[in-house]
Short mmCIF file of C-alpha atoms and ligand atoms in Angstrom, two decimals:
data_model
loop_
_atom_site.label_atom_id
_atom_site.label_comp_id
_atom_site.label_asym_id
_atom_site.label_seq_id
_atom_site.Cartn_x
_atom_site.Cartn_y
_atom_site.Cartn_z
CA MET A 1 -20.74 -113.80 -21.20
CA TRP A 2 -18.02 -116.31 -23.44
CA THR A 3 -20.40 -117.68 -25.97
CA VAL A 4 -19.08 -119.27 -29.09
CA GLN A 5 -22.71 -119.37 -30.79
CA ARG A 6 -24.81 -116.15 -31.86
CA SER A 7 -28.47 -116.39 -31.36
CA ASP A 8 -28.23 -116.83 -35.14
CA GLY A 9 -25.73 -119.77 -35.40
CA THR A 10 -23.12 -118.22 -36.01
CA VAL A 11 -20.01 -117.77 -34.65
CA ALA A 12 -17.94 -115.20 -32.87
CA THR A 13 -15.25 -113.21 -34.80
CA GLY A 14 -13.23 -113.33 -31.97
CA TRP A 15 -13.61 -117.47 -31.77
CA VAL A 16 -12.49 -117.38 -35.01
CA LEU A 17 -9.77 -115.15 -34.41
CA MET A 18 -8.86 -116.77 -31.35
CA PRO A 19 -6.34 -119.16 -33.06
CA LEU A 20 -4.67 -116.13 -35.19
CA ARG A 21 -4.81 -114.31 -31.47
CA LEU A 22 -3.35 -116.47 -29.51
CA PHE A 23 -0.20 -118.00 -32.24
CA LEU A 24 0.68 -114.09 -32.65
CA GLY A 25 0.79 -113.34 -29.00
CA VAL A 26 2.61 -116.22 -27.93
CA THR A 27 5.42 -116.05 -31.07
CA PHE A 28 5.63 -112.33 -30.32
CA LEU A 29 6.29 -112.61 -26.84
CA PHE A 30 8.69 -115.46 -27.23
CA ALA A 31 10.80 -113.54 -29.79
CA GLY A 32 11.04 -109.95 -27.39
CA LEU A 33 12.14 -112.54 -24.47
CA GLN A 34 14.32 -114.82 -26.33
CA LYS A 35 16.13 -111.45 -27.78
CA LEU A 36 16.08 -110.00 -24.33
CA ALA A 37 17.91 -113.25 -22.83
CA ASN A 38 20.73 -113.19 -25.63
CA PRO A 39 23.05 -110.94 -24.64
CA ALA A 40 24.81 -111.85 -27.67
CA PHE A 41 21.80 -109.44 -29.27
CA PHE A 42 23.14 -106.58 -27.12
CA ARG A 43 27.08 -106.66 -27.70
CA SER A 44 27.76 -105.54 -31.11
CA SER A 45 30.69 -107.43 -31.48
CA SER A 46 28.62 -110.29 -32.06
CA PRO A 47 27.22 -111.26 -35.56
CA ALA A 48 23.92 -112.28 -34.40
CA SER A 49 23.26 -108.78 -32.72
CA ILE A 50 21.16 -106.03 -33.70
CA HIS A 51 24.05 -103.50 -34.35
CA ALA A 52 25.23 -106.38 -37.00
CA GLN A 53 22.05 -106.89 -38.37
CA LEU A 54 21.06 -103.27 -39.21
CA ALA A 55 24.51 -102.65 -40.57
CA GLY A 56 23.24 -105.46 -42.84
CA ALA A 57 19.98 -103.55 -43.60
CA ALA A 58 21.80 -100.79 -43.45
CA ARG A 59 23.43 -101.22 -46.96
CA SER A 60 19.96 -102.49 -49.32
CA SER A 61 17.30 -101.41 -47.30
CA PRO A 62 15.26 -98.56 -48.71
CA VAL A 63 15.50 -96.21 -45.18
CA HIS A 64 19.01 -97.49 -45.35
CA GLY A 65 19.25 -93.85 -44.70
CA LEU A 66 17.50 -93.72 -41.46
CA LEU A 67 19.27 -97.13 -40.06
CA SER A 68 23.11 -96.20 -41.27
CA HIS A 69 21.83 -92.97 -38.14
CA LEU A 70 20.46 -96.04 -35.66
CA LEU A 71 23.96 -97.88 -36.11
CA GLY A 72 24.94 -95.94 -33.47
CA ILE A 73 21.92 -96.39 -30.37
CA ALA A 74 21.60 -99.90 -31.78
CA PRO A 75 21.72 -101.86 -28.00
CA ALA A 76 18.91 -99.04 -27.09
CA VAL A 77 16.93 -100.27 -30.81
CA GLY A 78 17.56 -103.93 -29.94
CA LEU A 79 15.90 -103.55 -26.44
CA VAL A 80 12.89 -101.00 -27.88
CA ILE A 81 12.07 -103.75 -29.67
CA ALA A 82 12.24 -106.86 -27.70
CA LEU A 83 10.30 -104.72 -24.88
CA GLY A 84 7.89 -103.76 -27.75
CA GLU A 85 7.28 -108.20 -28.90
CA VAL A 86 6.68 -108.55 -25.36
CA ALA A 87 4.27 -105.85 -24.85
CA ILE A 88 2.48 -106.33 -27.69
CA GLY A 89 2.49 -110.33 -27.16
CA ILE A 90 1.11 -109.56 -23.26
CA ALA A 91 -1.44 -107.45 -24.46
CA VAL A 92 -2.86 -109.77 -27.40
CA VAL A 93 -2.70 -112.82 -25.02
CA LEU A 94 -5.04 -110.92 -22.23
CA GLY A 95 -7.00 -109.19 -25.07
CA LEU A 96 -6.10 -106.17 -23.55
CA LEU A 97 -6.69 -102.41 -26.42
CA THR A 98 -6.57 -105.17 -28.68
CA ARG A 99 -6.64 -103.33 -31.50
CA VAL A 100 -4.01 -101.29 -30.44
CA ALA A 101 -1.22 -104.32 -29.79
CA ALA A 102 -2.30 -105.50 -33.01
CA ILE A 103 -1.59 -102.45 -34.59
CA ALA A 104 1.73 -101.97 -33.01
CA GLY A 105 2.74 -105.42 -34.40
CA MET A 106 1.87 -104.74 -37.96
CA ALA A 107 4.20 -101.23 -37.39
CA LEU A 108 6.61 -103.74 -36.26
CA SER A 109 6.75 -106.85 -38.46
CA PHE A 110 6.60 -103.90 -41.06
CA GLY A 111 9.65 -101.95 -40.07
CA LEU A 112 11.57 -105.33 -39.92
CA PHE A 113 10.11 -105.59 -43.54
CA LEU A 114 11.76 -102.79 -44.13
CA THR A 115 15.10 -103.57 -42.81
CA VAL A 116 15.90 -107.08 -41.86
CA SER A 117 13.82 -109.11 -45.16
CA PHE A 118 13.07 -107.07 -47.68
CA HIS A 119 15.32 -108.68 -50.52
CA ALA A 120 14.68 -112.06 -48.70
CA SER A 121 13.75 -114.13 -51.88
CA PRO A 122 11.12 -115.39 -53.03
CA TYR A 123 9.41 -112.58 -50.90
CA PHE A 124 7.45 -115.28 -49.36
CA THR A 125 10.35 -116.80 -47.46
CA GLY A 126 10.76 -113.70 -45.18
CA SER A 127 8.57 -114.41 -42.31
CA ASP A 128 8.17 -110.48 -41.39
CA ILE A 129 5.04 -109.55 -44.26
CA VAL A 130 3.55 -112.44 -43.14
CA PHE A 131 3.40 -111.04 -40.22
CA PHE A 132 2.23 -108.17 -41.01
CA PHE A 133 -0.82 -108.85 -42.67
CA ALA A 134 -1.41 -112.09 -40.05
CA TRP A 135 -2.26 -108.74 -37.64
CA THR A 136 -4.48 -106.91 -39.94
CA PRO A 137 -7.97 -108.96 -39.14
CA LEU A 138 -6.96 -108.68 -35.39
CA ALA A 139 -6.77 -104.80 -36.29
CA LEU A 140 -9.99 -104.77 -37.56
CA ALA A 141 -11.85 -106.24 -35.10
CA GLY A 142 -10.19 -106.71 -32.24
CA ALA A 143 -10.91 -109.11 -29.34
CA ALA A 144 -14.79 -109.53 -30.99
CA GLY A 145 -16.53 -111.45 -28.29
CA ALA A 146 -13.59 -114.09 -27.74
CA PRO A 147 -12.46 -114.25 -23.49
CA ALA A 148 -10.27 -111.16 -23.31
CA LEU A 149 -9.92 -108.41 -20.89
CA ASP A 150 -11.44 -106.29 -23.67
CA THR A 151 -14.67 -108.12 -23.55
CA TRP A 152 -14.83 -108.21 -19.96
CA LEU A 153 -14.44 -104.06 -19.91
CA ALA A 154 -17.13 -103.73 -22.18
CA ARG A 155 -19.85 -106.10 -20.76
CA SER A 156 -18.79 -104.50 -17.37
CA HIS A 157 -19.50 -101.08 -19.18
CA GLU A 158 -22.99 -101.91 -21.02
CA ALA A 159 -24.24 -103.70 -17.73
CA ASP A 160 -23.52 -100.24 -15.66
CA ALA A 161 -24.93 -98.86 -18.42
CA VAL A 162 -27.92 -100.20 -18.10
CA GLY A 163 -28.21 -99.61 -14.38
CA GLY A 164 -27.54 -95.73 -15.07
CA HIS A 165 -24.49 -95.43 -13.37
CA GLY A 166 -21.73 -93.30 -14.96
CA VAL A 167 -19.66 -95.86 -15.84
CA SER A 168 -17.46 -94.61 -18.84
CA ARG A 169 -15.16 -92.74 -15.77
CA ARG A 170 -14.82 -96.36 -14.59
CA GLU A 171 -14.21 -98.14 -17.47
CA VAL A 172 -11.50 -95.53 -18.43
CA LEU A 173 -9.21 -95.82 -14.83
CA SER A 174 -10.16 -100.05 -15.25
CA LYS A 175 -8.46 -100.28 -18.41
CA GLY A 176 -5.69 -97.49 -17.61
CA ALA A 177 -4.97 -99.86 -14.76
CA LEU A 178 -4.71 -103.03 -16.06
CA THR A 179 -2.67 -101.29 -18.71
CA GLY A 180 0.14 -100.10 -16.14
CA ILE A 181 -0.10 -103.81 -14.61
CA VAL A 182 1.00 -104.97 -18.13
CA ALA A 183 3.14 -102.76 -18.51
CA ALA A 184 4.87 -102.97 -15.52
CA ALA A 185 5.08 -106.66 -15.73
CA VAL A 186 6.92 -105.74 -19.26
CA VAL A 187 9.76 -103.87 -17.62
CA VAL A 188 9.93 -106.36 -14.84
CA GLY A 189 9.65 -109.72 -16.97
CA GLY A 190 11.93 -108.22 -19.30
CA GLY A 191 14.72 -107.26 -16.79
CA LEU A 192 14.34 -110.07 -15.18
CA THR A 193 14.92 -112.17 -18.38
CA ALA A 194 17.87 -110.78 -19.56
CA LEU A 195 19.45 -110.58 -16.04
CA LEU A 196 18.48 -114.36 -16.29
CA GLY A 197 20.13 -114.00 -19.71
CA ARG A 198 23.22 -112.95 -18.41
CA VAL A 199 23.89 -115.01 -15.56
CA VAL A 200 23.19 -118.28 -17.68
CA GLY A 201 25.80 -116.71 -20.21
CA GLY A 202 22.60 -116.49 -23.08
CA THR A 203 20.29 -118.53 -25.48
CA THR A 204 22.86 -120.95 -27.31
CA SER A 205 21.55 -119.94 -30.63
CA SER A 206 22.86 -122.32 -33.63
CA ALA A 207 24.19 -119.38 -35.08
CA ASN A 208 24.32 -116.60 -31.88
CA GLY A 209 27.84 -116.37 -33.14
CA ALA A 210 29.95 -117.86 -30.13
CA GLY A 211 33.95 -118.58 -31.36
CA THR A 212 33.91 -115.32 -33.66
CA ARG A 213 36.43 -113.08 -32.87
CA SER A 214 37.01 -109.87 -34.62
CA LEU A 215 40.36 -109.33 -36.41
CA ALA A 216 42.28 -106.65 -34.19
CA GLY A 217 43.99 -104.89 -37.14
CA GLY A 218 47.20 -104.02 -37.69
CA GLY A 219 49.91 -107.17 -37.04
CA SER A 220 52.94 -105.29 -38.61
CA GLY A 221 52.22 -101.97 -40.43
CA PRO A 222 48.38 -100.11 -40.36
CA THR A 223 45.97 -101.68 -41.62
CA GLY A 224 45.62 -101.69 -45.70
CA THR A 225 48.90 -101.52 -46.34
CA THR A 226 49.82 -103.85 -49.80
CA SER A 227 52.72 -106.63 -50.14
CA PRO A 228 53.46 -107.53 -46.97
CA PRO A 229 56.84 -108.71 -47.32
CA THR A 230 56.77 -112.96 -47.47
CA THR A 231 53.90 -114.93 -47.77
CA ALA A 232 53.57 -118.23 -46.26
CA ALA A 233 50.37 -119.00 -47.01
CA SER A 234 47.25 -118.13 -49.04
CA SER A 235 43.43 -119.89 -49.45
CA GLY A 236 40.85 -118.25 -50.65
CA GLY A 237 37.12 -119.58 -50.16
CA GLY A 238 36.31 -123.29 -51.56
CA GLY A 239 40.11 -124.02 -50.99
CA SER A 240 43.58 -123.14 -49.50
CA THR A 241 46.74 -122.80 -52.15
CA THR A 242 50.76 -122.70 -50.78
CA SER A 243 52.23 -119.70 -51.81
CA PRO A 244 55.99 -120.11 -52.56
CA ALA A 245 58.05 -118.29 -49.45
CA GLY A 246 59.31 -115.62 -50.21
CA SER A 247 56.82 -114.33 -52.65
CA THR A 248 55.16 -111.00 -52.54
CA PRO A 249 51.08 -111.32 -52.87
CA ALA A 250 49.28 -108.04 -53.31
CA GLY A 251 46.53 -107.31 -50.90
CA THR A 252 45.05 -105.37 -47.96
CA GLU A 253 45.78 -106.46 -44.39
CA VAL A 254 43.24 -106.63 -42.81
CA GLY A 255 44.88 -107.91 -39.34
CA PRO A 256 47.01 -110.75 -37.34
CA ALA A 257 46.35 -114.26 -37.95
CA SER A 258 46.72 -115.26 -34.48
CA SER A 259 43.50 -113.30 -33.94
CA VAL A 260 42.01 -116.70 -35.69
CA PRO A 261 41.74 -119.88 -33.26
CA VAL A 262 42.50 -123.25 -34.83
CA GLY A 263 38.44 -124.55 -35.72
CA GLY A 264 37.29 -121.12 -35.01
CA SER A 265 37.09 -118.06 -36.67
CA ALA A 266 37.04 -114.33 -36.55
CA SER A 267 35.22 -110.91 -38.49
CA PHE A 268 36.74 -108.30 -40.84
CA THR A 269 35.51 -105.99 -42.90
CA ASP A 270 35.95 -106.47 -46.47
CA PRO A 271 38.62 -103.79 -47.90
CA SER A 272 37.06 -104.00 -51.34
CA THR A 273 33.01 -103.93 -50.41
CA GLY A 274 33.02 -102.46 -46.55
CA ASP A 275 30.68 -105.29 -46.27
CA PRO A 276 31.26 -107.61 -42.15
CA GLY A 277 34.26 -110.82 -43.70
CA LEU A 278 34.03 -114.47 -42.05
CA VAL A 279 37.94 -116.23 -41.85
CA ILE A 280 38.02 -119.75 -41.21
CA GLN A 281 40.71 -121.42 -39.22
CA GLY A 282 39.53 -125.08 -40.09
CA LYS A 283 43.13 -126.73 -39.93
CA ALA A 284 46.04 -125.06 -37.88
CA GLY A 285 47.46 -122.74 -41.00
CA ASP A 286 44.42 -123.27 -43.61
CA PHE A 287 42.22 -120.26 -43.88
CA VAL A 288 39.28 -119.45 -45.56
CA ALA A 289 37.00 -116.15 -45.77
CA PHE A 290 33.81 -115.76 -47.16
CA ASP A 291 31.60 -111.83 -47.24
CA ALA A 292 29.57 -112.78 -44.35
CA VAL A 293 26.27 -111.16 -45.17
CA CYS A 294 23.82 -113.83 -46.48
CA PRO A 295 22.69 -113.91 -49.67
CA HIS A 296 19.03 -114.44 -48.87
CA ALA A 297 18.33 -111.44 -47.08
CA GLY A 298 21.68 -109.76 -45.85
CA CYS A 299 21.71 -110.38 -42.24
CA THR A 300 25.27 -111.39 -41.27
CA VAL A 301 26.41 -114.62 -40.84
CA ALA A 302 28.13 -116.67 -38.05
CA TYR A 303 30.37 -119.93 -38.32
CA VAL A 304 29.06 -122.49 -36.02
CA PRO A 305 32.05 -124.44 -34.83
CA SER A 306 30.43 -127.18 -33.37
CA ALA A 307 28.59 -128.58 -36.63
CA LYS A 308 31.44 -126.86 -38.95
CA ILE A 309 29.05 -124.98 -41.15
CA ILE A 310 28.56 -121.28 -41.93
CA ALA A 311 24.66 -120.28 -40.49
CA CYS A 312 22.70 -117.62 -40.58
CA PRO A 313 20.89 -116.40 -37.28
CA CYS A 314 17.76 -114.64 -39.54
CA HIS A 315 15.88 -117.16 -41.45
CA GLY A 316 18.33 -120.01 -41.03
CA SER A 317 20.04 -120.65 -43.97
CA THR A 318 23.25 -122.95 -43.60
CA PHE A 319 26.38 -123.15 -45.48
CA ASP A 320 29.40 -125.27 -46.21
CA ALA A 321 32.36 -124.14 -43.93
CA ALA A 322 35.06 -124.75 -46.72
CA THR A 323 33.04 -123.70 -49.68
CA GLY A 324 30.37 -121.24 -49.10
CA ASN A 325 27.52 -122.78 -50.86
CA VAL A 326 24.31 -123.39 -49.75
CA LEU A 327 23.21 -125.93 -47.65
CA ASN A 328 20.03 -125.10 -46.76
CA GLY A 329 17.80 -122.65 -47.66
CA PRO A 330 15.90 -120.45 -47.92
CA ALA A 331 18.94 -119.07 -49.25
CA ALA A 332 19.51 -119.64 -52.63
CA THR A 333 22.74 -119.23 -53.52
CA GLY A 334 26.19 -119.47 -51.54
CA LEU A 335 28.11 -116.60 -49.90
CA ILE A 336 30.92 -114.84 -51.94
CA PRO A 337 33.99 -116.58 -51.56
CA ILE A 338 37.24 -113.56 -50.10
CA LYS A 339 40.68 -114.47 -51.25
CA MET A 340 42.66 -114.03 -47.77
CA ALA A 341 46.37 -114.81 -48.22
CA LYS A 342 48.41 -115.31 -45.21
CA GLY A 343 52.10 -113.17 -44.77
CA SER A 344 55.62 -114.36 -43.16
CA ASN A 345 54.83 -111.32 -40.72
CA GLY A 346 52.29 -113.35 -39.44
CA ASP A 347 49.36 -110.61 -40.52
CA LEU A 348 46.14 -111.86 -43.32
CA TYR A 349 45.90 -109.80 -46.47
CA VAL A 350 42.78 -109.26 -48.25
CA GLN A 351 43.84 -109.98 -52.37
CA LYS A 352 41.81 -109.27 -55.59
FE1 LIG B 401 17.06 -114.75 -44.16
FE2 LIG B 401 20.06 -115.37 -43.86
S1 LIG B 401 18.68 -113.52 -44.16
S2 LIG B 401 18.61 -116.74 -43.98
#
């Protein structure tokens, strides 16, 4: 049944596509399970969350209008993506409804291209466009004679047809039953993976945002108040300076400095751009802040305290935590520094 060579000596298309089929299937299965096992992916406050990725994409994606609406249901969107990846991965590995699964893979890859990696530069450093085209041979040829449930069902159909039995109904039932089994495996396996992820604390990623808190707005006075009474210290990305006590730097309050742990970080919203910001307190009283939008393709970066670097969860760019300069690409430029000052009232102020 699984002959590699045809009678004319050529290799069956399905065998030629087998390495690609297994790679795509295993990769999508792994990607889906990794998302399900990572609680931070579903926690909107995490910079590694689907919410943060959608928020980043909503600023610059060509489908930003749609993404703005999806922000309110970001965890559900993340769940659909993760379960979709698992279902596509299993179907392609087993070779069940291979064409349908490949077309679903193309649709998902194209959706991720429009949202996550549309601004990747050069364009080929964003993996989603590559995945989109990698799916096309399988969408066109399916399992094409290679070991697969599709091939087995088709051969059974042919054998029964030769015997003169009414086979169409039987084949439909077999395919339906197998699809049902795969769907049940996706739901049960996905649920167990998510449960396991929560029990063990989630996948530890270099950029999962561990240690990043949100700046709780309003220390003394409402957010947006300018001109704090006095300033103890001020700093900007790439270095810090100390302002004379009693001076009053203009700025917009973003939250209490106490929300930023020494050796850790906190997120905030840059009042002048609306972008997510990242403030790091490397040493006590030494604050540096950056626009947290990755210059590669717009994902939200996070501080990694153990390595003392800033990392992007999407394609792995890393940045110097003191200057924001690129340490490793694909990002070609560094993070934009944000000037930040600490008022004597203990609040942090973003300065122009
Ligand atoms: Fe690609 Fe950050 S968005 S590395």
